[in-house]
Structure formats: C-alpha cells, structure tokens
Short mmCIF file of C-alpha atoms in Angstrom, two decimals:
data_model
loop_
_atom_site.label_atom_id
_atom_site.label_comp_id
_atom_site.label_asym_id
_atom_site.label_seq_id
_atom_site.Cartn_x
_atom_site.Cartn_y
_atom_site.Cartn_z
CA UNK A 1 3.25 -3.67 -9.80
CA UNK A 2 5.68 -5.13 -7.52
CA UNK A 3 3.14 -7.34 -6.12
CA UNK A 4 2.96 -9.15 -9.88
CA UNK A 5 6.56 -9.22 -10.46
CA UNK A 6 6.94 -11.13 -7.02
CA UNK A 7 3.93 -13.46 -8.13
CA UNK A 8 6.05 -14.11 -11.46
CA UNK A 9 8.91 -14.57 -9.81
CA UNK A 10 7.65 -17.31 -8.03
CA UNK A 11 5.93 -18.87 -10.78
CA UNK A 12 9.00 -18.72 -12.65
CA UNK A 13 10.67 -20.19 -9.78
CA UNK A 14 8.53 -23.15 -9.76
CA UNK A 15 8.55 -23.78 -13.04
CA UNK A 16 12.41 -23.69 -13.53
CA UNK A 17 12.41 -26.11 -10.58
CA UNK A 18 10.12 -28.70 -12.83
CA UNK A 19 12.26 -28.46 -15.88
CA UNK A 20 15.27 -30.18 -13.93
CA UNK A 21 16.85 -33.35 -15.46
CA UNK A 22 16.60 -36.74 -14.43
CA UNK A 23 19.80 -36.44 -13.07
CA UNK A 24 19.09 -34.35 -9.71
CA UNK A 25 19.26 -36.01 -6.60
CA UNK A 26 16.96 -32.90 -5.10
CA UNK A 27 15.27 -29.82 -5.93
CA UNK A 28 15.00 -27.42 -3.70
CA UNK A 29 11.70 -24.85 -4.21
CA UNK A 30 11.14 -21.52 -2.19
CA UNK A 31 7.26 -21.44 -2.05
CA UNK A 32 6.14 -18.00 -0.82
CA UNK A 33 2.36 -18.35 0.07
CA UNK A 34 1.45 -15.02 0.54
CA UNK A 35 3.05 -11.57 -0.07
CA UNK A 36 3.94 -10.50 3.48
CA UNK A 37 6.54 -14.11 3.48
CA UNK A 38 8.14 -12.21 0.57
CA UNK A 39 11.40 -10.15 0.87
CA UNK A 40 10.49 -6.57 0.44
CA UNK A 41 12.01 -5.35 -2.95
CA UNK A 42 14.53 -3.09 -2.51
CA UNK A 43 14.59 0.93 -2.86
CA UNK A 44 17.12 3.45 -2.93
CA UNK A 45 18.08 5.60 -0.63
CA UNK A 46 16.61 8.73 -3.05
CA UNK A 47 13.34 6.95 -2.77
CA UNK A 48 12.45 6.37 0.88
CA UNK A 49 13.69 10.36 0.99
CA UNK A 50 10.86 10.92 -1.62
CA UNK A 51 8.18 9.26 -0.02
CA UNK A 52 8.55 9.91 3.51
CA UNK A 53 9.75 6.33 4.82
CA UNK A 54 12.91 4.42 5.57
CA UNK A 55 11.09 1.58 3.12
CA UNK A 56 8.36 -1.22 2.79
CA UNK A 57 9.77 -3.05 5.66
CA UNK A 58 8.14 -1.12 8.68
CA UNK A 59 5.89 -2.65 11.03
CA UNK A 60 4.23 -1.40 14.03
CA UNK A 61 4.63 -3.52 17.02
CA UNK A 62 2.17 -6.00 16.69
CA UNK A 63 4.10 -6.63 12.88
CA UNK A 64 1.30 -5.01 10.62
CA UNK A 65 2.69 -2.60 7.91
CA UNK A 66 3.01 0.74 9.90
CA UNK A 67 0.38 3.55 9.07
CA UNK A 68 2.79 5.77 7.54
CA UNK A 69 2.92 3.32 5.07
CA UNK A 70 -0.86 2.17 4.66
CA UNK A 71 -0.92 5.83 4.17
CA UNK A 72 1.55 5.79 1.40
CA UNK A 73 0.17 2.52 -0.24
CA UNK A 74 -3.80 3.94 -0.30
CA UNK A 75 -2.57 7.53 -1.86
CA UNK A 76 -0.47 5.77 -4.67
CA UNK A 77 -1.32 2.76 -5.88
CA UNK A 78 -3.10 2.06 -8.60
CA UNK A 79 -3.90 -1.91 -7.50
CA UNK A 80 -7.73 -1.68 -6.48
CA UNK A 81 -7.25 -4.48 -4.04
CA UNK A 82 -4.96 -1.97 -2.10
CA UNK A 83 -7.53 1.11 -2.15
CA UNK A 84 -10.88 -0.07 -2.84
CA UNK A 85 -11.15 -3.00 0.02
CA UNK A 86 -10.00 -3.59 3.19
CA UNK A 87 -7.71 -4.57 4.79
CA UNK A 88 -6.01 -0.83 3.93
CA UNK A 89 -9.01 1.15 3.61
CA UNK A 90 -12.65 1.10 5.75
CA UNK A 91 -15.64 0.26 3.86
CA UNK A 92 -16.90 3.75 5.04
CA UNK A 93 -13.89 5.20 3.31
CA UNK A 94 -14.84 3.61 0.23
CA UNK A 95 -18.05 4.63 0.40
CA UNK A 96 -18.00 8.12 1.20
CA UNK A 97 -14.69 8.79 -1.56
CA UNK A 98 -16.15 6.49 -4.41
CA UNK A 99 -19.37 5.18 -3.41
CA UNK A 100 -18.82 1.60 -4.25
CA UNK A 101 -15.08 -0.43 -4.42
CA UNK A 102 -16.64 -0.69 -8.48
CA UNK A 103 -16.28 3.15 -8.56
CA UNK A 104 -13.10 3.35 -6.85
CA UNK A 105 -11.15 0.32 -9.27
CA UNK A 106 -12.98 2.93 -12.13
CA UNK A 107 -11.82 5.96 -10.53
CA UNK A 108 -8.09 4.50 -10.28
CA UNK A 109 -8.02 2.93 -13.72
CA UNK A 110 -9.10 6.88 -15.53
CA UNK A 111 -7.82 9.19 -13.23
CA UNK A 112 -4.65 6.96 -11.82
CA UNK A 113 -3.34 7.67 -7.99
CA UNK A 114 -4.45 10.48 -5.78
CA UNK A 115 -0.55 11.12 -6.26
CA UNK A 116 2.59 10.14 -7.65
CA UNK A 117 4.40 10.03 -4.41
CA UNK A 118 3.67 11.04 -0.73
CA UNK A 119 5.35 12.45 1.91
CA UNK A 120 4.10 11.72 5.23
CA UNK A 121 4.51 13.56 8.52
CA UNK A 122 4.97 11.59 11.86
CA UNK A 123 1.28 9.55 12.93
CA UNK A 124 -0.42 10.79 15.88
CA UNK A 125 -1.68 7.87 17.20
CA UNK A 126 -3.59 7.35 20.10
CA UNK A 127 -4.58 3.27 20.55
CA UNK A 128 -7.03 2.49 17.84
CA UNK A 129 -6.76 5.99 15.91
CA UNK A 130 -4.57 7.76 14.03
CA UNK A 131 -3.92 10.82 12.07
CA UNK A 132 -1.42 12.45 9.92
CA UNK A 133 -0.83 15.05 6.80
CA UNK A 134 0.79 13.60 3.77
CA UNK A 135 1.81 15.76 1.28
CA UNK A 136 1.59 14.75 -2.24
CA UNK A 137 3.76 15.23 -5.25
CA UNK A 138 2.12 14.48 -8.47
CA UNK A 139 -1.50 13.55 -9.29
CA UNK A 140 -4.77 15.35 -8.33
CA UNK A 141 -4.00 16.76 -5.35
CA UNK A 142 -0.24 17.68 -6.32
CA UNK A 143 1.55 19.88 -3.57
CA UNK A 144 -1.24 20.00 -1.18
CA UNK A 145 -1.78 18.87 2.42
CA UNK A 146 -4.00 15.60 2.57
CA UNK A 147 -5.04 14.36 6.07
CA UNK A 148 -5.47 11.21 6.76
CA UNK A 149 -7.54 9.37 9.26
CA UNK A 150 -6.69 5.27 10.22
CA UNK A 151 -8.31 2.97 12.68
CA UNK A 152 -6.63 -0.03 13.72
CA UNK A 153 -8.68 -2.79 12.28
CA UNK A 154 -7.56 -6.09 14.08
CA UNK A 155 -3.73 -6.10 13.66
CA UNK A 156 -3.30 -3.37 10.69
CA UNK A 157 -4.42 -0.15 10.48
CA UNK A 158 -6.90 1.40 7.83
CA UNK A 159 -7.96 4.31 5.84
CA UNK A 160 -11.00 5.38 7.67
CA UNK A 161 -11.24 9.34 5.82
CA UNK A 162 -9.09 11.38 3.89
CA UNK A 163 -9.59 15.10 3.65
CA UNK A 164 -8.07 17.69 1.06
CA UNK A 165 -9.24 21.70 1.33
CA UNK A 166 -9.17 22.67 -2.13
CA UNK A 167 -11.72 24.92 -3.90
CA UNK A 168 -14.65 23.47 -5.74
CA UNK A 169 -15.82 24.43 -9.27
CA UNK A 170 -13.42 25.48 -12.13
#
C-alpha cells in the first residue's frame, strides 16, 4: 500500500507542477524514478517494536534492503510483486509454496498475508545464505515459529524456503 500512495504522490506532484500560471519564472519537479530513490515513509516507534526492525531504511552493506526485512516484506504483504517474483523471493520458493506466481497473487488475494506482523530474530548469515525464525502475529500461522531461508541473489537477498511445523489435517 505504501508503494501506491508514493506512486500518487508523485503523480500528484507532477501534475500540481503543470497547473502553474503563466506567471512562474520556474517550476521545480521532484521526479522519483523508482521506489528505492523514495524517502522511506515514516513509522513509529510502537511499530518497528512490533515487527522486529528499527524501520524500512536498513540496508546490508552492499545497500540492498537487509534480510530481516525481505523477511518481513515476503511474510506480510499482500502486493504479489513482493511475494510471488523475485527479486524478494526464489522462483523455487514460489514454486514449491504456490506452484506458480498465478497461485501465489490467488493465494494472497483469498487468504491475505502469512501474517499480520513479524517478529524476526537476528540472521545467521554466512556469505550467500542466511537463516532466521520470525515469529508471526496474526494470519495463518499466528504465534508460531516460521524459519526462513535467503540466498543472496546479486546485491539483495531472497526467500529461498520457508518452513512452519504445524500439524496437518483438521
């Protein structure tokens, strides 16, 4: 969601800029061209404590987002490009969660997030892997232990597997 209120913003930004009199002597237009130039939007303290990180601006040294927070994005979004594609999540992932990115944008749009929010315990990473436990609050897998596998794929890091042990059957 806050990737379409940045995307309005800037078309509203534009378009405010066009409606100027004849009278300006210059117009001045911020053009953001992709969503990493944007300013992060901001989040309260009570948030970050809720999901686990000091907020969207954390990058890991080479300045992709961080894997706690790929982490955090692929467990509760609802955005398809976010879960079902890369760069955030494998192919495999994909595959072996949803079988297709169709099923996964399906599986998001009926069932919603795996959860609300995340919390997400300290990435063991070692060069191109990593792994960690989130635990979620809210959605399917509310109050239990998810772990998470990443690669780095070129400069970010994805989803490669997640893995939840809860019983099968009703």
């Amino acid at each position: 969601m806050s990737k379409a209120i940045l995307i309005l913003l800037a078309i509203g930004g534009l378009l405010l800029a066009a409606c100027g009199d004849d009278d300006d002597e210059e117009t001045t237009v911020t053009e953001i061209t992709s969503l990493e130039d944007a300013p992060p939007p901001a989040e309260d303290s009570d948030t970050q404590a809720q999901n686990g990180s000091s907020g969207p601006s954390e990058r890991d040294e080479l300045g992709a987002p961080a894997p706690e927070q790929v982490v955090e994005l692929v467990l509760t979004t609802t955005n398809p490009e976010d879960t079902c594609v890369p760069p955030h999540v494998t192919e495999s992932y994909v595959k072996s969660a949803y079988g297709s990115a169709s099923g996964c944008a399906q599986a998001l749009q009926e069932g919603g997030p795996i959860a609300k929010s995340v919390m997400v315990e300290p990435v063991d990473d070692s060069g191109d892997s990593a792994s960690t436990v989130a635990v979620a609050s809210g959605g399917i897998y509310d109050g239990e232990d998810i772990e998470v596998r990443l690669v780095r794929q070129g400069e970010g890091w994805s989803v490669e597997a997640v893995k939840v042990d809860v019983p099968a059957g009703p």
